[in-house]
Short mmCIF file of C-alpha atoms in Angstrom, two decimals:
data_model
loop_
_atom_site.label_atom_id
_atom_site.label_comp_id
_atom_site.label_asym_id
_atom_site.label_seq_id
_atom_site.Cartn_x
_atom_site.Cartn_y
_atom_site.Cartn_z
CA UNK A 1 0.00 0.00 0.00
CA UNK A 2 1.22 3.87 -0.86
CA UNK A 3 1.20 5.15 3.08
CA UNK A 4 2.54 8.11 1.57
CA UNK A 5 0.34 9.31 -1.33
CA UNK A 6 -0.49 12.59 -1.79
CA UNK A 7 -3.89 12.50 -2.87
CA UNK A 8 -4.17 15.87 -4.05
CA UNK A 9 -1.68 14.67 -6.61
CA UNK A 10 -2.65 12.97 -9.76
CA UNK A 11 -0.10 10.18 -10.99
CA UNK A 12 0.66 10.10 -14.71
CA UNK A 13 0.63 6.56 -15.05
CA UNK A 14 -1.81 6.64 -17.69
CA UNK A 15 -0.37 9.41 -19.49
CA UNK A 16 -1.45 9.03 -23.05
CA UNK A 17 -4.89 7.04 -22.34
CA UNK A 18 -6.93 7.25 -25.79
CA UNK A 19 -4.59 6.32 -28.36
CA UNK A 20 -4.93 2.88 -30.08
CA UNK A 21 -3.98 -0.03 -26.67
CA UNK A 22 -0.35 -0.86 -26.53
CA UNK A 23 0.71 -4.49 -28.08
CA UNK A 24 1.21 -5.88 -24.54
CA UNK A 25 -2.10 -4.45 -23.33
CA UNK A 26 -4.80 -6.69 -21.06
CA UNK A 27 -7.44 -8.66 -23.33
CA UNK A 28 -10.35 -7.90 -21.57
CA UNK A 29 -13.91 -8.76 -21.85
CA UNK A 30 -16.18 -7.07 -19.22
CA UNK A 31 -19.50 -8.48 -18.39
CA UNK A 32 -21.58 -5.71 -17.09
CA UNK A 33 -25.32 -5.21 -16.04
CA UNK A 34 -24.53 -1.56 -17.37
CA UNK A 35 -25.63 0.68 -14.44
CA UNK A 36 -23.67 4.18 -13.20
CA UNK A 37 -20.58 2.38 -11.97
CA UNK A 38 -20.48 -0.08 -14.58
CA UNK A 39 -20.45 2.73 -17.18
CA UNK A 40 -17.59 4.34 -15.62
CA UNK A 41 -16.00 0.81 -15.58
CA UNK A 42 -16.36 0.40 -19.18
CA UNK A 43 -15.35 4.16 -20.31
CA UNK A 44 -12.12 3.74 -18.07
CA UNK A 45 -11.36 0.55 -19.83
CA UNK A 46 -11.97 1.79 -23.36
CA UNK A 47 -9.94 4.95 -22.34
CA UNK A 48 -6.61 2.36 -21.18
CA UNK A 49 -3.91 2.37 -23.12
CA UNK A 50 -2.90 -0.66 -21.31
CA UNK A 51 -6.60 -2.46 -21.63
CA UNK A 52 -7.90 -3.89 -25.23
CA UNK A 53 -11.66 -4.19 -24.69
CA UNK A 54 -12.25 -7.31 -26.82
CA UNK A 55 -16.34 -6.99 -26.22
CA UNK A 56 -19.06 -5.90 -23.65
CA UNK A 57 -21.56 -8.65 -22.45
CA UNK A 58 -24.58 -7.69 -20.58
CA UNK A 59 -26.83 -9.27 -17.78
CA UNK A 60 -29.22 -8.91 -16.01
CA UNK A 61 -28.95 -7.20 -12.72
CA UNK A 62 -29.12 -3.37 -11.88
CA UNK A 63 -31.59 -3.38 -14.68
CA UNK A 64 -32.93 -5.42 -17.75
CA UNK A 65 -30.57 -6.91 -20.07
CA UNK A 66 -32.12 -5.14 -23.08
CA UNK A 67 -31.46 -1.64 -21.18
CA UNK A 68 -27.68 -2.99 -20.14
CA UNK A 69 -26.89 -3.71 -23.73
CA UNK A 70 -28.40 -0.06 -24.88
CA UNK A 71 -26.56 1.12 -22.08
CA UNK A 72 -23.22 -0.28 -23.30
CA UNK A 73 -23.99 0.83 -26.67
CA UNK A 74 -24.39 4.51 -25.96
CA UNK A 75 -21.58 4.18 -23.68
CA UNK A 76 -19.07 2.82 -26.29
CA UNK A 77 -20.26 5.75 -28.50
CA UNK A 78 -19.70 8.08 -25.61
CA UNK A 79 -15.61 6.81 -25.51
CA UNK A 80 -15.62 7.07 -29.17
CA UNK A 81 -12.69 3.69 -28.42
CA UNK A 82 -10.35 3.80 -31.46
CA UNK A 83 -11.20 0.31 -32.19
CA UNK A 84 -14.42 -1.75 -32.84
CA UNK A 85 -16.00 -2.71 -29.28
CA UNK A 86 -18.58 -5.27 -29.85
CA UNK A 87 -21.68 -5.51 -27.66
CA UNK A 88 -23.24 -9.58 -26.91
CA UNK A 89 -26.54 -9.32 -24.84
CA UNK A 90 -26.69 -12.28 -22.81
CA UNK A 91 -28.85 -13.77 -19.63
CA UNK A 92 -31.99 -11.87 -18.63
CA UNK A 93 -32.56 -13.96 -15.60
CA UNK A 94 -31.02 -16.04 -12.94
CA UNK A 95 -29.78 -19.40 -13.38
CA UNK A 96 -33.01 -21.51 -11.50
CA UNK A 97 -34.34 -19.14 -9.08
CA UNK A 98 -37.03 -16.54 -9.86
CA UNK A 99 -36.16 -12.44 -10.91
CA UNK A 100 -35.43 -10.31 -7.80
CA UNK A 101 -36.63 -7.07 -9.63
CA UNK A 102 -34.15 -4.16 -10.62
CA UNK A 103 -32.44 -1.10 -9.03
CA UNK A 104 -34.01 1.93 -9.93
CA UNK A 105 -33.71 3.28 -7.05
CA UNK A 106 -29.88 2.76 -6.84
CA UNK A 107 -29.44 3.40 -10.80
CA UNK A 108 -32.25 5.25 -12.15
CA UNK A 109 -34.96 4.03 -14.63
CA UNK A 110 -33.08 3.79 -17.28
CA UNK A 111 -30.07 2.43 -15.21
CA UNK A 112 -27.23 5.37 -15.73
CA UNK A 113 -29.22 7.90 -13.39
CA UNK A 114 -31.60 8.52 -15.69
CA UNK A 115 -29.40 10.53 -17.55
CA UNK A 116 -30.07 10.51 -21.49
CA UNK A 117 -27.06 9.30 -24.01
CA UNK A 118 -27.35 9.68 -27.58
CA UNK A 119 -28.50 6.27 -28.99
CA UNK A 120 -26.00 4.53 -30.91
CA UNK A 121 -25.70 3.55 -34.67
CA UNK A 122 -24.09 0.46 -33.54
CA UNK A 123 -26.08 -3.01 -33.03
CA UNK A 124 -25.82 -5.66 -30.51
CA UNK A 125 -24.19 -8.57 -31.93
CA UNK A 126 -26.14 -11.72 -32.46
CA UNK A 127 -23.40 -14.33 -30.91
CA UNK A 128 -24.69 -15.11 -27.13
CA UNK A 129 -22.82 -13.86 -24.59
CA UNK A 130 -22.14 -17.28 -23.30
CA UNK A 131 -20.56 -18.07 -26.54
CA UNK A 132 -18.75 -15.14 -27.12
CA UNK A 133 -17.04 -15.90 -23.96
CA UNK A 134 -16.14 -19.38 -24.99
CA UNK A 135 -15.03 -17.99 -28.38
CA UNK A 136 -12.93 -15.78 -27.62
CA UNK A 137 -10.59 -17.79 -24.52
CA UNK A 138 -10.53 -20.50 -27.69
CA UNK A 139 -9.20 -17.38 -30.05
CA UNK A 140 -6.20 -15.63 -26.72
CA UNK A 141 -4.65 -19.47 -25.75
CA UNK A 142 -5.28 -18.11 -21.81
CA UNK A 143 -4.39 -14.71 -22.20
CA UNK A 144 -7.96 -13.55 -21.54
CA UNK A 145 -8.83 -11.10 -18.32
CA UNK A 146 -12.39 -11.44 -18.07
CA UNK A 147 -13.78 -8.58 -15.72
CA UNK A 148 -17.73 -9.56 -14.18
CA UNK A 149 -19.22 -6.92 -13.09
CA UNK A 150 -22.49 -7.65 -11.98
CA UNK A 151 -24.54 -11.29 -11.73
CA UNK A 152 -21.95 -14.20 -12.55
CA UNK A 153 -24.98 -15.87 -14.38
CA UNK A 154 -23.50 -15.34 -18.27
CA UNK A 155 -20.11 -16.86 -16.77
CA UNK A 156 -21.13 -19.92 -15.24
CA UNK A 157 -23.51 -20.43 -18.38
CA UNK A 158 -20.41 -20.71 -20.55
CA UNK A 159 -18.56 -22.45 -17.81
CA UNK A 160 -21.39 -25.23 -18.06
CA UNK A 161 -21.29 -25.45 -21.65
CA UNK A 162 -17.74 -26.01 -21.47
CA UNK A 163 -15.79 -26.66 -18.46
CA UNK A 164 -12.26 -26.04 -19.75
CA UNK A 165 -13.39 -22.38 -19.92
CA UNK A 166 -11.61 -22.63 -16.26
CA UNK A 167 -8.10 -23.43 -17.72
CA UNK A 168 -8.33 -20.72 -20.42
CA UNK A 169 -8.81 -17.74 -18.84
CA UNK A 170 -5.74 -16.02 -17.67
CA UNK A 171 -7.96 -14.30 -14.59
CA UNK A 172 -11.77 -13.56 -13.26
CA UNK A 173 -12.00 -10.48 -11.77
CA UNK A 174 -15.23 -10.70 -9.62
CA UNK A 175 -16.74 -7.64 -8.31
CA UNK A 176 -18.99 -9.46 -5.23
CA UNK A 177 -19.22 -10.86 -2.46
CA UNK A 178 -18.02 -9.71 1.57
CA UNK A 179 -15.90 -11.14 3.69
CA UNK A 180 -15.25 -9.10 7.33
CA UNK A 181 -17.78 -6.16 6.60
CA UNK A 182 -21.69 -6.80 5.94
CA UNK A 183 -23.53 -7.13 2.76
CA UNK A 184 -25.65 -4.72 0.80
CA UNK A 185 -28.83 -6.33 0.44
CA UNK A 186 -29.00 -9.09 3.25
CA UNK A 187 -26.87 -8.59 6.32
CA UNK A 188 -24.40 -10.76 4.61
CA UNK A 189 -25.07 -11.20 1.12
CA UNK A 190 -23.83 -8.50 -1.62
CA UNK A 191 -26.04 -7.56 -4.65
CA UNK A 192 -24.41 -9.46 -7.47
CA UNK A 193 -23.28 -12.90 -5.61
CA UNK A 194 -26.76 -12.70 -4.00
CA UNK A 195 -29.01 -12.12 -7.01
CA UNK A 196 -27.87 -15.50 -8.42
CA UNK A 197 -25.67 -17.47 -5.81
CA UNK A 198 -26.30 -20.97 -7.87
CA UNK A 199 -24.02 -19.17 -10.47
CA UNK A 200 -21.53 -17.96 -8.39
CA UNK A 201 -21.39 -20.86 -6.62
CA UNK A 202 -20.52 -22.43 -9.84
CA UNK A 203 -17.96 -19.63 -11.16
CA UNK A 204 -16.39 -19.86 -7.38
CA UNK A 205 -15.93 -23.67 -8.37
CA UNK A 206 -15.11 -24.09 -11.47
CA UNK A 207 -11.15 -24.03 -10.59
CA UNK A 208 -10.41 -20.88 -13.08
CA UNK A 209 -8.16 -17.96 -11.05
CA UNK A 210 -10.45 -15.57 -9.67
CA UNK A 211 -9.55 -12.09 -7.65
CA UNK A 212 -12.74 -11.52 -5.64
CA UNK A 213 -13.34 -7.64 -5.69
CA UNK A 214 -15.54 -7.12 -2.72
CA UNK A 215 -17.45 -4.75 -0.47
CA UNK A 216 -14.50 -5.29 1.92
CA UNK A 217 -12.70 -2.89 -0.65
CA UNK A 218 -15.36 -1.44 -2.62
CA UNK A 219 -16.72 0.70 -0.54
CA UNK A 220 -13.37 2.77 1.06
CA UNK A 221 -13.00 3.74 -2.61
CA UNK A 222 -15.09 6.85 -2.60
CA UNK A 223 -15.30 9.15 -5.56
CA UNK A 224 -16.07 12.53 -4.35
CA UNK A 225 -18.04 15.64 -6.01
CA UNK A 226 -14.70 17.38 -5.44
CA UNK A 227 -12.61 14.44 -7.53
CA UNK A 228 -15.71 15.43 -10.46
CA UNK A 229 -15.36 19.13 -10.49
CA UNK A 230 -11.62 18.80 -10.97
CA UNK A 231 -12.15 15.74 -13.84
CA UNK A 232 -14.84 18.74 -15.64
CA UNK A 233 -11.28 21.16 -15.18
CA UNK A 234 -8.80 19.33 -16.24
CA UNK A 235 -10.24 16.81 -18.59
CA UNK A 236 -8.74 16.69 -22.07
CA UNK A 237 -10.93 18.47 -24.84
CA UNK A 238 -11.80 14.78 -26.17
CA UNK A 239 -13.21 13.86 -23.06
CA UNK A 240 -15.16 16.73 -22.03
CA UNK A 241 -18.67 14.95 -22.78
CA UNK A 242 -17.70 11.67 -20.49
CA UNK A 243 -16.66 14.51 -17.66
CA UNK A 244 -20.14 15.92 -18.09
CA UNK A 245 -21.69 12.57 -18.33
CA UNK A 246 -19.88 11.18 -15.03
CA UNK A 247 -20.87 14.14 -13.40
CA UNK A 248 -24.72 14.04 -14.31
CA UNK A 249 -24.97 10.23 -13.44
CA UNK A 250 -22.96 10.22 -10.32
CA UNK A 251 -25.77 12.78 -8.77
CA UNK A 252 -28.04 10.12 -9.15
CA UNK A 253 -25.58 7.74 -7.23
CA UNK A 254 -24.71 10.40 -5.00
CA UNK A 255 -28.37 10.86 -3.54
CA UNK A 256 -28.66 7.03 -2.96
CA UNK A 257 -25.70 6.41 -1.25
CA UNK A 258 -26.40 9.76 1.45
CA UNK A 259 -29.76 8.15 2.11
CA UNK A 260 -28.73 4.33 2.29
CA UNK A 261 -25.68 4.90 3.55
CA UNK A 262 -25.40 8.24 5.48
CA UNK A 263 -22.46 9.30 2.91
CA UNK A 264 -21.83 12.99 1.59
CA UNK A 265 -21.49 13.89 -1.74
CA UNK A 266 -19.93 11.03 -2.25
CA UNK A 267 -20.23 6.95 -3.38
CA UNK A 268 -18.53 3.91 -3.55
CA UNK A 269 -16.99 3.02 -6.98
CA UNK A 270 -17.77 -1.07 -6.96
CA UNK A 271 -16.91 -1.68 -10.74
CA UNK A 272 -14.40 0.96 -11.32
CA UNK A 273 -11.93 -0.66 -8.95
CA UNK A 274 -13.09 -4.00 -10.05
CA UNK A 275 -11.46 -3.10 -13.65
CA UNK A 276 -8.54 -0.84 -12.16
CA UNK A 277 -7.41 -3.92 -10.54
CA UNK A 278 -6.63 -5.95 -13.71
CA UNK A 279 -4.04 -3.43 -15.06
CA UNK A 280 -2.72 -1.90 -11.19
CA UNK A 281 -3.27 -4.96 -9.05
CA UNK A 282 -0.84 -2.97 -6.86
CA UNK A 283 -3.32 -0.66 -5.23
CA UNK A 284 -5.12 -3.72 -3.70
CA UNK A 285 -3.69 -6.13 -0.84
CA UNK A 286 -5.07 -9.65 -1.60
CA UNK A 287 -4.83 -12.57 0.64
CA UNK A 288 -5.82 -15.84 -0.15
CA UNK A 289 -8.74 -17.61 1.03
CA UNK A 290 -10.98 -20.62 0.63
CA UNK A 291 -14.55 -19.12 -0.47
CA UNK A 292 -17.45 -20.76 -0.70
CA UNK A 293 -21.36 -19.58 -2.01
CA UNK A 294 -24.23 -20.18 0.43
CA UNK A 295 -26.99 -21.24 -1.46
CA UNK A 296 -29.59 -23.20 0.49
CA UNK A 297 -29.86 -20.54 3.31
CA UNK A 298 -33.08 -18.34 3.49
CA UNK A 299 -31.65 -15.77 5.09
CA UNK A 300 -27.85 -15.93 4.00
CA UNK A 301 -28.08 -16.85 0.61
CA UNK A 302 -25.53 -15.38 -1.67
CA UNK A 303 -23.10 -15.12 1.67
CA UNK A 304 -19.38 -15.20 0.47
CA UNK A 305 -18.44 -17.79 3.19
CA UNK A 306 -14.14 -17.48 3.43
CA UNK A 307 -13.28 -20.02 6.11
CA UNK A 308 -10.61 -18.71 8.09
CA UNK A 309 -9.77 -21.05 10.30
CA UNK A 310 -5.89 -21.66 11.03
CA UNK A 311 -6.68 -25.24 8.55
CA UNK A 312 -9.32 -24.12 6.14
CA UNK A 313 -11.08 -26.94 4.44
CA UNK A 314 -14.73 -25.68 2.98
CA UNK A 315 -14.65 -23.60 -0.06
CA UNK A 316 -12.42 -23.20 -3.27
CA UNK A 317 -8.88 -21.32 -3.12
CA UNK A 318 -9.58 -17.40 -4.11
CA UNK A 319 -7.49 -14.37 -3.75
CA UNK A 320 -9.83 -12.12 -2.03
CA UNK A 321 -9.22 -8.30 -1.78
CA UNK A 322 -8.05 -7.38 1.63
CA UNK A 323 -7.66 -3.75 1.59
CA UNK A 324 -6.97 -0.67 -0.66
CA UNK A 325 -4.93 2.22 -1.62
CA UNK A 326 -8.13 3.91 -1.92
CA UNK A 327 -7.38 7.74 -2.49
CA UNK A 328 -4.38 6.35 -5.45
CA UNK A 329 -7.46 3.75 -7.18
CA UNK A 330 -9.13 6.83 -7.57
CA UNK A 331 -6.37 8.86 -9.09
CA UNK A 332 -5.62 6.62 -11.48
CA UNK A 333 -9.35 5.97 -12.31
CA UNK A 334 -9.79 9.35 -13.55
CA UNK A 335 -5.97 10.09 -14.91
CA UNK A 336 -7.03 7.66 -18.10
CA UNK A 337 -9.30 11.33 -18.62
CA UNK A 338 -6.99 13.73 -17.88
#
């Protein structure tokens, strides 16, 4: 961890983010319900020098698959990515359980705090999202980064469909689950393990690396109102509509999270960090830790259960985010702008 960061200082790590991805840049495929933190997820990405976005798949989640893939849509317009970013819609409910309804309240109707985004000229691709995942670990020979961002349902679909997914994937970047701090919707459970445990349970089993990107870390990493007016300042000329757009949808976010969670012009940035993480594992401390997905439980299903015993046993081997260089994730989440 950087003790010592000055976080009125803005590191030029990223210096040159917009220009075509280098040749030794991250495959990545996100898989996104697209809501307001998801959309920052994905602009930051497409924005990465050191990121190639090889496609978008949606899911349900924070809202509808059919609005998550129109989300992603206007949002790859929005970037305005140097390269083609194709969009694969993919599950629109959970694996066997029933729909637990959406999060307006937390995202807005339309899911990016109701903010309006010119509609984009591109389509969603026909492929499944399922079998553009399976495609395209076949196509990188395990140099893959696969970054899930909401409901694990569209990963353990393909990881059913073919197992030695697992083996192909250089890394799963989950952002779920809770370890030492208390979930979001039950008092254990967070949102995207817990609105489809049977697939996380899966995912969490399946034997493919995984860095679990949890609440324990998720929510120190607070984007501020003051962090946006200096992006709308400094921002380079190209970006000046994302500024404006992070700024309008982050209100949105920004009212939710002072009534839910008593916070001040100010929220958590869940799937930002989630992505950040795949290119600057560095501003996390990880720790390994056997995981396992309640699923039977009324009242703690979708509970991230890490057994930390001195001889764990239950669970599969995950490195699980410990803590976080919080003020320097958020830096270098908005530098890729600057």
């Amino acid at each position: 961890m950087n003790e010592n960061a000055n976080p009125n200082e803005v590191p030029n790590a990223n210096a040159g983010a917009g220009a075509h991805p280098k040749p030794d840049a991250v495959r990545m495929i996100i898989d996104a319900d697209t809501g307001i933190d998801d959309a920052m997820a994905i602009l930051y990405a497409l924005k990465h020098p050191g990121i190639r976005a090889e496609g978008i798949t949606t899911v349900f989640g924070n809202i509808p698959v059919e609005r998550a893939t129109d989300n992603s849509l206007r949002i790859v317009r929005l970037a305005n990515a140097p390269y083609e970013v194709p969009v694969h819609p993919g599950a629109s409910a959970p694996l066997v359980r029933e729909p637990t309804g959406f999060a307006a309240e937390v995202h807005g109707t339309n899911g990016i705090g109701d903010v309006e985004l010119p509609a984009s000229e591109a389509k969603a691709q026909a492929e499944p999202a399922a079998d553009f995942l399976i495609r395209k670990a076949n196509e990188l020979e395990g140099r893959l980064t696969l970054c899930a961002l909401g409901r694990l349902t569209n990963v353990a679909d393909a990881l059913v469909r073919d197992p030695s997914l697992a083996g192909k994937l250089e890394r799963i970047y989950v952002m779920g689950g809770a370890v030492r701090v208390p979930g979001n919707v039950t008092p254990v459970a967070e949102a995207n393990i817990w609105g489809d445990p049977e697939a996380a349970d899966i995912v969490f089993r399946s034997g493919a690396p995984i860095t679990m990107v949890g609440l324990d870390v998720t929510m120190k990493t607070l984007l501020r109102q003051t962090d946006l007016d200096l992006l709308l300042r400094l921002c380079k000329p190209e970006n000046r509509d994302i500024a404006r757009f992070l700024n309008d949808s982050m209100r949105f976010y920004f009212d939710f999270y002072r009534e839910s969670n008593s916070f001040f012009a100010c929220a958590p940035l869940h799937d930002p960090l989630t992505v950040l993480a795949a290119v600057e594992p560095g501003v996390l401390r990880t720790e390994e830790m056997r995981i396992a997905v309640e699923c039977e439980s009324r009242l703690c299903a979708g509970m991230t259960v890490a057994d930390l015993r001195r001889r764990p046993q239950a669970g599969s081997p995950v490195q699980v985010a410990a803590d976080v260089d919080a003020e320097l994730a958020v830096a270098k989440l908005l530098n890729v702008f600057l």
